[in-house]
PDB file of C-alpha atoms in Angstrom:
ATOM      1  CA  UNK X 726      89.391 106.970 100.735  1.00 35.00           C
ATOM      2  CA  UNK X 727      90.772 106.964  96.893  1.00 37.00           C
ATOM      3  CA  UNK X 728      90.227 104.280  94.357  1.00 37.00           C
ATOM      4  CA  UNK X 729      92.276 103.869  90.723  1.00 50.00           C
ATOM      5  CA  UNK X 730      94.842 103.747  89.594  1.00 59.00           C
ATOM      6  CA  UNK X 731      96.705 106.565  91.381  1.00 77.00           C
ATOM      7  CA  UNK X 732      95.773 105.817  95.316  1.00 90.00           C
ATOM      8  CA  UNK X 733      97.903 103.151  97.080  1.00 91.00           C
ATOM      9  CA  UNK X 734      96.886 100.420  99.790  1.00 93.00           C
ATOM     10  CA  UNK X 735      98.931 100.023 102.829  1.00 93.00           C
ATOM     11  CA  UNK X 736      99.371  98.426 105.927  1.00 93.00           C
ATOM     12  CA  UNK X 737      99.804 100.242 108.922  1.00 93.00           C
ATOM     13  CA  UNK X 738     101.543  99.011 112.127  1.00 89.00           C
ATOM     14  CA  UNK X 739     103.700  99.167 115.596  1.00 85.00           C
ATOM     15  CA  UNK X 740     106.359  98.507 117.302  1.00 73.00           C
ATOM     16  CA  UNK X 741     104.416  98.317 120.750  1.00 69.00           C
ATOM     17  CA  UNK X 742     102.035  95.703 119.923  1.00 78.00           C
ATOM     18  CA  UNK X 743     100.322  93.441 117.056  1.00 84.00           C
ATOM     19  CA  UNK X 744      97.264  94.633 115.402  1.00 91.00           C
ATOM     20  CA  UNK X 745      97.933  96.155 111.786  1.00 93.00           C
ATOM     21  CA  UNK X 746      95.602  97.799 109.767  1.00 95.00           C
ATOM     22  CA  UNK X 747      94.738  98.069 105.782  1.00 96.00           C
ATOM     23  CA  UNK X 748      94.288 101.223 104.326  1.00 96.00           C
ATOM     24  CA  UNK X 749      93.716 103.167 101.043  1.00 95.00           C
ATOM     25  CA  UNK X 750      95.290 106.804 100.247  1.00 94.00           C
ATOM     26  CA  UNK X 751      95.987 108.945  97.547  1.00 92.00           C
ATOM     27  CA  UNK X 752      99.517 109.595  99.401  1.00 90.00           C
ATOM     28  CA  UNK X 753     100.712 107.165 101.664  1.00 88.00           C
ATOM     29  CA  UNK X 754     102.815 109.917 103.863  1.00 87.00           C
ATOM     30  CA  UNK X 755      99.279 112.122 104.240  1.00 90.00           C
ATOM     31  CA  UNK X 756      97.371 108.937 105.202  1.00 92.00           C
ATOM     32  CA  UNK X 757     100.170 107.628 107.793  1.00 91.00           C
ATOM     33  CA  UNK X 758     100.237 111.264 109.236  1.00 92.00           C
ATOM     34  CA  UNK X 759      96.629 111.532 109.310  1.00 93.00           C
ATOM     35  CA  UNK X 760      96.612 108.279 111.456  1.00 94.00           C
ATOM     36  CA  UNK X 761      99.010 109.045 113.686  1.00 92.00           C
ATOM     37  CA  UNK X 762      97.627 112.136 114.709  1.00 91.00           C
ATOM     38  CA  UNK X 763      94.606 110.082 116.419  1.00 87.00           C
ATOM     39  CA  UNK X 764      97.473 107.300 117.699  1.00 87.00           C
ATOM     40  CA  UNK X 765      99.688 107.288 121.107  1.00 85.00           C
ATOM     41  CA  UNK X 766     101.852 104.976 119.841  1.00 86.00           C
ATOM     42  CA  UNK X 767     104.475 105.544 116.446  1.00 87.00           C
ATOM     43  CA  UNK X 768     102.937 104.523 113.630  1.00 90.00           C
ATOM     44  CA  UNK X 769     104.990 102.469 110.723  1.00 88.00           C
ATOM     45  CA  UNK X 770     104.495 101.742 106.487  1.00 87.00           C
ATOM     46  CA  UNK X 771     105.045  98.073 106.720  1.00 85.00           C
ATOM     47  CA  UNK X 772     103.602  97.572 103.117  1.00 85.00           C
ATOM     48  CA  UNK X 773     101.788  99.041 100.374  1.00 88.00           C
ATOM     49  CA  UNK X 774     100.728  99.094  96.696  1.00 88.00           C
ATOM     50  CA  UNK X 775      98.806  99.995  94.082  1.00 88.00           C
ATOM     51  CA  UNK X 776      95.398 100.072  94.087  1.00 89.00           C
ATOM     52  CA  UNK X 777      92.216 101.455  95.540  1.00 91.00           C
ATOM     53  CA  UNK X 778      88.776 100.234  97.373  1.00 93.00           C
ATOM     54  CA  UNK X 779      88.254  97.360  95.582  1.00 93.00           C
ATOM     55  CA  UNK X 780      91.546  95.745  96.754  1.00 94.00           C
ATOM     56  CA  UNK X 781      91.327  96.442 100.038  1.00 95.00           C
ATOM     57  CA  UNK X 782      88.203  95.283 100.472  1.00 96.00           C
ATOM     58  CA  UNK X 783      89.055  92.001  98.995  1.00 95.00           C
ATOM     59  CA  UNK X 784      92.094  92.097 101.874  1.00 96.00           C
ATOM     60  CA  UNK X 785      90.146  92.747 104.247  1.00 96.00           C
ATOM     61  CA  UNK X 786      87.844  90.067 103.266  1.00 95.00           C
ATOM     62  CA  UNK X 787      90.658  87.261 103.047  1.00 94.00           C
ATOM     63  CA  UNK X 788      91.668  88.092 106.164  1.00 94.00           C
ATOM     64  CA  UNK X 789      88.282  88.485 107.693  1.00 93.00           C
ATOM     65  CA  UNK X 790      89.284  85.534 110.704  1.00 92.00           C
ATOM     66  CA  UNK X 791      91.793  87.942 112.145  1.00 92.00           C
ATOM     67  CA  UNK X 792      89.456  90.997 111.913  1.00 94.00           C
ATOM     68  CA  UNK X 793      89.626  93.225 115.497  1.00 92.00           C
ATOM     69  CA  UNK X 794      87.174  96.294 114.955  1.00 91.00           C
ATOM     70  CA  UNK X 795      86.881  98.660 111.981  1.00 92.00           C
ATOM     71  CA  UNK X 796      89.988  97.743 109.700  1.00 94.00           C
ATOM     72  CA  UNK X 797      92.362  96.551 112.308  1.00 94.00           C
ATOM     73  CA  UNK X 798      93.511  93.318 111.928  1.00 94.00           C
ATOM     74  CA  UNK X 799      95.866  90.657 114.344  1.00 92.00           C
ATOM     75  CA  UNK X 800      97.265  87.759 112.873  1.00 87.00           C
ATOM     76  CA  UNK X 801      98.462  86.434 115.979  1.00 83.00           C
ATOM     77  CA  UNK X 802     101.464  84.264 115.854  1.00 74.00           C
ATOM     78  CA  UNK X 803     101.186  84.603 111.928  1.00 75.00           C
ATOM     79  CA  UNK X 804     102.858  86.853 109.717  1.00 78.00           C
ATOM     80  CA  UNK X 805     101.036  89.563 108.379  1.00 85.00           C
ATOM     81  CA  UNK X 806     103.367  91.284 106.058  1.00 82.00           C
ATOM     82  CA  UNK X 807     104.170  87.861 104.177  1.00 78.00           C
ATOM     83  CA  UNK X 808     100.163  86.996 104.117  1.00 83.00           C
ATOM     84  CA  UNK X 809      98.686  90.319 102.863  1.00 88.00           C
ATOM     85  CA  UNK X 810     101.663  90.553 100.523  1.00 83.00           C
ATOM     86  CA  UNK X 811     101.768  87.813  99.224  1.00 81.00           C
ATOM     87  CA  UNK X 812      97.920  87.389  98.647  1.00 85.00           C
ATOM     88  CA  UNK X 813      98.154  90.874  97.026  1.00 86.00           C
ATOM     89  CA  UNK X 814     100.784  88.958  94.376  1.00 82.00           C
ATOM     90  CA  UNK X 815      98.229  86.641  93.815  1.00 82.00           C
ATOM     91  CA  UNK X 816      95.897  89.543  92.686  1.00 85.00           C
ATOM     92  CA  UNK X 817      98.272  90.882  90.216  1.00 82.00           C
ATOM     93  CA  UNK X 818      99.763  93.516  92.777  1.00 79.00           C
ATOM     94  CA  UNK X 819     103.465  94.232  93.503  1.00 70.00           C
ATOM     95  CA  UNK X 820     104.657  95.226  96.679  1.00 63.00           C
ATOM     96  CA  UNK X 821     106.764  98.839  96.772  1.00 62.00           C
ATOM     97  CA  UNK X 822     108.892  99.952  98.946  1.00 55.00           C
ATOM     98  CA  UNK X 823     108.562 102.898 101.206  1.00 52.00           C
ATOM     99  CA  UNK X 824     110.562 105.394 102.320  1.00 47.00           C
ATOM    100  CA  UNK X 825     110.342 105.290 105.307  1.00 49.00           C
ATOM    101  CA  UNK X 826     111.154 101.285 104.793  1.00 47.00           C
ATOM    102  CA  UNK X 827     114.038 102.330 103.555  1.00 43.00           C
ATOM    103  CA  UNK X 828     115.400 104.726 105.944  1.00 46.00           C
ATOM    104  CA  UNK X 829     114.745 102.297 109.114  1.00 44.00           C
ATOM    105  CA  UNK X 830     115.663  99.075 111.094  1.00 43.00           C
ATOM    106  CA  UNK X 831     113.474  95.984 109.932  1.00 41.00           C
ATOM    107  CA  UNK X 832     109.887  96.012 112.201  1.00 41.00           C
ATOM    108  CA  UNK X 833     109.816  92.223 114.107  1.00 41.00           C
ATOM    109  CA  UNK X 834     107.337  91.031 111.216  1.00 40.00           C
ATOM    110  CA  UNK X 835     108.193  87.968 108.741  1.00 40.00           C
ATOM    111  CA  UNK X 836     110.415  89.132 105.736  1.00 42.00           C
ATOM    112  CA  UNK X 837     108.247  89.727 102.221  1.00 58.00           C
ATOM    113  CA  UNK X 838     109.557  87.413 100.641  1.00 69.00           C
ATOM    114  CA  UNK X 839     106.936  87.610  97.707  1.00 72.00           C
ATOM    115  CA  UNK X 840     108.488  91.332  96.812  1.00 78.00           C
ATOM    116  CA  UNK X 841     112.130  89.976  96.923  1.00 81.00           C
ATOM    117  CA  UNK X 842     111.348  87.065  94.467  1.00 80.00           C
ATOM    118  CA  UNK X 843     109.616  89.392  92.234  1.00 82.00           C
ATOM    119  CA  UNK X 844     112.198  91.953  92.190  1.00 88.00           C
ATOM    120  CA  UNK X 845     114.680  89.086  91.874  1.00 87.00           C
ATOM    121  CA  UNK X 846     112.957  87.985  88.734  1.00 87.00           C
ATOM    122  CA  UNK X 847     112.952  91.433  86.945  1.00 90.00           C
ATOM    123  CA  UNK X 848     116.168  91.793  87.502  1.00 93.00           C
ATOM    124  CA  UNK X 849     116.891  88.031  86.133  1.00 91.00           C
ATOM    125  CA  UNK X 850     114.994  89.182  82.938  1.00 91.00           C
ATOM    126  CA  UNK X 851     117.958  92.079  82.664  1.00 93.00           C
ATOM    127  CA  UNK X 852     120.450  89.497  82.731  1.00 93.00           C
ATOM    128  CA  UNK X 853     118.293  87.168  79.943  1.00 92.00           C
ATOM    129  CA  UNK X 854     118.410  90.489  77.995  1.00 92.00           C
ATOM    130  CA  UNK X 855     122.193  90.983  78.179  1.00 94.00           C
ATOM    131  CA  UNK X 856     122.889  87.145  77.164  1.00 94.00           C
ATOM    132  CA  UNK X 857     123.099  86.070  80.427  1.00 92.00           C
ATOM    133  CA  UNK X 858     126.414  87.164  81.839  1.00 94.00           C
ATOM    134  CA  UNK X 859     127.902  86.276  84.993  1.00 93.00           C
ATOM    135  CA  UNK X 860     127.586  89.630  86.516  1.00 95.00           C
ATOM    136  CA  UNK X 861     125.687  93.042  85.661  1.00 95.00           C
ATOM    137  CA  UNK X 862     126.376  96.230  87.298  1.00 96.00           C
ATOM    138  CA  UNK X 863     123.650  98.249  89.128  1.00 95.00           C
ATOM    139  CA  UNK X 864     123.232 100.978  86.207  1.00 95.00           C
ATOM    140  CA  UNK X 865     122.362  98.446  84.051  1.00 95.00           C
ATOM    141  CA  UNK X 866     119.956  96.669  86.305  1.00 96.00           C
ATOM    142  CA  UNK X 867     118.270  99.757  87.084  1.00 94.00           C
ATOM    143  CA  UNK X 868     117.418 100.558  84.061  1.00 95.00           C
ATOM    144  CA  UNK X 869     115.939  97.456  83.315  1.00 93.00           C
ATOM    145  CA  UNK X 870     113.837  98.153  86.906  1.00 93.00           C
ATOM    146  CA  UNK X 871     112.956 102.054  85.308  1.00 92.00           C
ATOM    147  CA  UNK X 872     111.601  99.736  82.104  1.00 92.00           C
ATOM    148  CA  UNK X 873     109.621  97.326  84.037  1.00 89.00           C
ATOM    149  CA  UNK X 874     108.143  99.302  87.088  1.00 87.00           C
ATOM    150  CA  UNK X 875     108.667 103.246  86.323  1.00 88.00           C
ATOM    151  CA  UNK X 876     106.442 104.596  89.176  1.00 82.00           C
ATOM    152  CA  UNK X 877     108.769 102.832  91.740  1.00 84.00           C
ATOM    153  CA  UNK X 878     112.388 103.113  90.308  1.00 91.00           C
ATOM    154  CA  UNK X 879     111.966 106.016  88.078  1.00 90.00           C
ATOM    155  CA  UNK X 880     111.159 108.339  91.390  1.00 87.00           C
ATOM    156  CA  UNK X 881     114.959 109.123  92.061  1.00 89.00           C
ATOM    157  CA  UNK X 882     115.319 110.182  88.240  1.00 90.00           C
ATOM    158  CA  UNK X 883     115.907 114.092  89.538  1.00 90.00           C
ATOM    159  CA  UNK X 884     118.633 113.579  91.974  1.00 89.00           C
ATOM    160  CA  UNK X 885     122.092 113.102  91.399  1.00 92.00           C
ATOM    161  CA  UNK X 886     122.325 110.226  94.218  1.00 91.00           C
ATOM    162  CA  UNK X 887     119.669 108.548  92.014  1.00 91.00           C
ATOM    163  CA  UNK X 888     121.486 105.066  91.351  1.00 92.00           C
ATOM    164  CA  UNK X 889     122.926 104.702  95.012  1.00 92.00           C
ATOM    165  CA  UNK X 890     119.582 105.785  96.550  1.00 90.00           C
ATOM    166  CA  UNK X 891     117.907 102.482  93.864  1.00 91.00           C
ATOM    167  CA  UNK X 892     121.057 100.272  94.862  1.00 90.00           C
ATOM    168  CA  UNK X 893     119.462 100.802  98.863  1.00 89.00           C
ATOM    169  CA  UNK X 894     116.194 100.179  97.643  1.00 89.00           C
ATOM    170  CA  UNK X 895     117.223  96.877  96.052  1.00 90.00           C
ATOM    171  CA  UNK X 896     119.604  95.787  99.191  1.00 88.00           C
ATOM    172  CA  UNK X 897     116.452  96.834 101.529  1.00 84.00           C
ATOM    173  CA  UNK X 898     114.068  94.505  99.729  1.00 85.00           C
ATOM    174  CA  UNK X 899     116.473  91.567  99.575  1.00 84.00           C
ATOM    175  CA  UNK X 900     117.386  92.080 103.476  1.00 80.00           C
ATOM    176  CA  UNK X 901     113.750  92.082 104.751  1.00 75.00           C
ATOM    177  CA  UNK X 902     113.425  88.990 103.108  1.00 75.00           C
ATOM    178  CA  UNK X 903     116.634  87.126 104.452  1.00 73.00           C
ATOM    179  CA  UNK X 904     117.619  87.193 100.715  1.00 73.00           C
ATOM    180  CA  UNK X 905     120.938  88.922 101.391  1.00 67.00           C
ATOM    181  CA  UNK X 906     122.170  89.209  98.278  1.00 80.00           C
ATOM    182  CA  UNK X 907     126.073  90.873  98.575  1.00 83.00           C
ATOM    183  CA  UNK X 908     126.973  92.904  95.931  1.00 89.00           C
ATOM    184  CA  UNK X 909     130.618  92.699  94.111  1.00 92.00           C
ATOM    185  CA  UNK X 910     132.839  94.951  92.263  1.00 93.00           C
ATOM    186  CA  UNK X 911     132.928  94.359  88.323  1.00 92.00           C
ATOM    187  CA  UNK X 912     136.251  93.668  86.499  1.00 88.00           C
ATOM    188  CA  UNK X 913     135.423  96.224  83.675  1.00 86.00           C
ATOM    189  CA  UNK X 914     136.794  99.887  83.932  1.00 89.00           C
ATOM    190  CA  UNK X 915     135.761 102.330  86.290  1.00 89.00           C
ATOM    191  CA  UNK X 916     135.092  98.698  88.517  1.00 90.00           C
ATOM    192  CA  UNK X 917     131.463  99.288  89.217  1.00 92.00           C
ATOM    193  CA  UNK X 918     129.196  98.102  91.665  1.00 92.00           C
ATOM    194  CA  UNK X 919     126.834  95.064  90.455  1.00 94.00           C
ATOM    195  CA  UNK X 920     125.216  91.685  91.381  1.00 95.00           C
ATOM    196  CA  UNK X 921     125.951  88.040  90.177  1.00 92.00           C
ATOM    197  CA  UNK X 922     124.047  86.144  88.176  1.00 91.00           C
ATOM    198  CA  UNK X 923     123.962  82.678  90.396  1.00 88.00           C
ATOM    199  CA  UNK X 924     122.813  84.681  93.485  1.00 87.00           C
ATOM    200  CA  UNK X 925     119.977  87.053  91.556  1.00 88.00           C
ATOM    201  CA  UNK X 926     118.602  83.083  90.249  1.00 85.00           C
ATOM    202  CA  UNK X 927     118.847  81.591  93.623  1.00 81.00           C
ATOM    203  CA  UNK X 928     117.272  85.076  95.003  1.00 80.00           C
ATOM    204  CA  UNK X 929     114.065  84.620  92.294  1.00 78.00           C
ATOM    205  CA  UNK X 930     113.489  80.814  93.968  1.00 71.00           C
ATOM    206  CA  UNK X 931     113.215  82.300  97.203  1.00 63.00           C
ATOM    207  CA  UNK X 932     116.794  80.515  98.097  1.00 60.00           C
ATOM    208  CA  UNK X 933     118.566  82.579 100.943  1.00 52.00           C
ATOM    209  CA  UNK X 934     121.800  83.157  99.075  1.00 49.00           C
ATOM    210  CA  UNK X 935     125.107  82.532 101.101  1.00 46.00           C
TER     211      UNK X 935
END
């Protein structure tokens, strides 16, 4: 397993049935293949972040009471997406999204609410920036993100789907979190895509916008 700066933490789960485990790796793909090839059920990314031994040892030790065997873990009736990621915030770690988060349906786990807030804050700091309009488009937001967190929304820089590839990001955080925010055309020319101000605040206070 990898510690610094460039290996990621990650929780691993199913569909089939409730243990999860945390993980280090220098590449979160490798690692999830490398566990599913000794698994005979589908293995899923349901989190993951920066950081290396040391944090997930102090996961695994907040989480100790729902230890299994090894590193597997079952939170029972509780949540263990919100509680490891959210505990992970309180460390100074930000949740990223995956992939493979990206690319399929929700897993039955409680939203991350933690990640959505955050994101919803950086993106409220964009709008501070601009003077505090009622709306900003998506460009302009995302390159506020690319400022703020480059390893996460600078990694579509080479494609030419780049901003519609970070506008699912965004709408895939705020979904798993029951933040749903809905995002409107701008009355400027060329009538771009871009969120309101009212529902990025009420997004940031963890208020599920209507």
């Amino acid at each position: 397993m990898a510690v610094g700066a460039d290996s990621w933490v990650f929780l691993v789960g199913t569909l089939e049935a409730r243990p999860v485990l945390i993980t280090t790796a220098t590449d979160v793909a490798s690692g999830l293949r490398e566990l599913q090839n000794g698994s005979p059920v589908r293995l899923h990314n349901m989190w993951q972040t920066r950081g290396g031994q040391e944090l997930e040892t102090a996961l695994h030790q907040r989480f100790r009471a729902y230890r299994l065997h090894g590193k597997w873990l079952d939170f029972g009736a509780d949540h263990p997406v919100a509680a490891i990621a959210t505990h992970a915030v309180e460390l100074g770690h930000r949740a990223y999204p995956s992939v493979e988060e990206m690319n399929r349906p929700a897993l039955p786990w409680a939203p991350d609410v933690a990640e959505a807030r955050q994101l919803a804050a950086l993106m409220r700091d964009a709008f501070t920036d601009a003077g505090d309009p009622p709306a900003l488009p998506l460009a302009q937001l995302l390159e506020h993100l690319r400022a703020a967190a480059p390893d996460v929304w600078c990694r579509w820089d080479d494609r030419s789907d780049r901003l519609a590839r970070a506008g699912k990001a965004v709408a895939t955080i705020f979904r798993s979190a029951r933040l749903d925010i809905a995002t409107v055309r701008l009355k400027v020319p060329g009538r771009p895509t871009g969120y309101r101000l009212d529902q990025v605040e009420r997004a940031a206070a963890g208020i599920a916008v209507r």
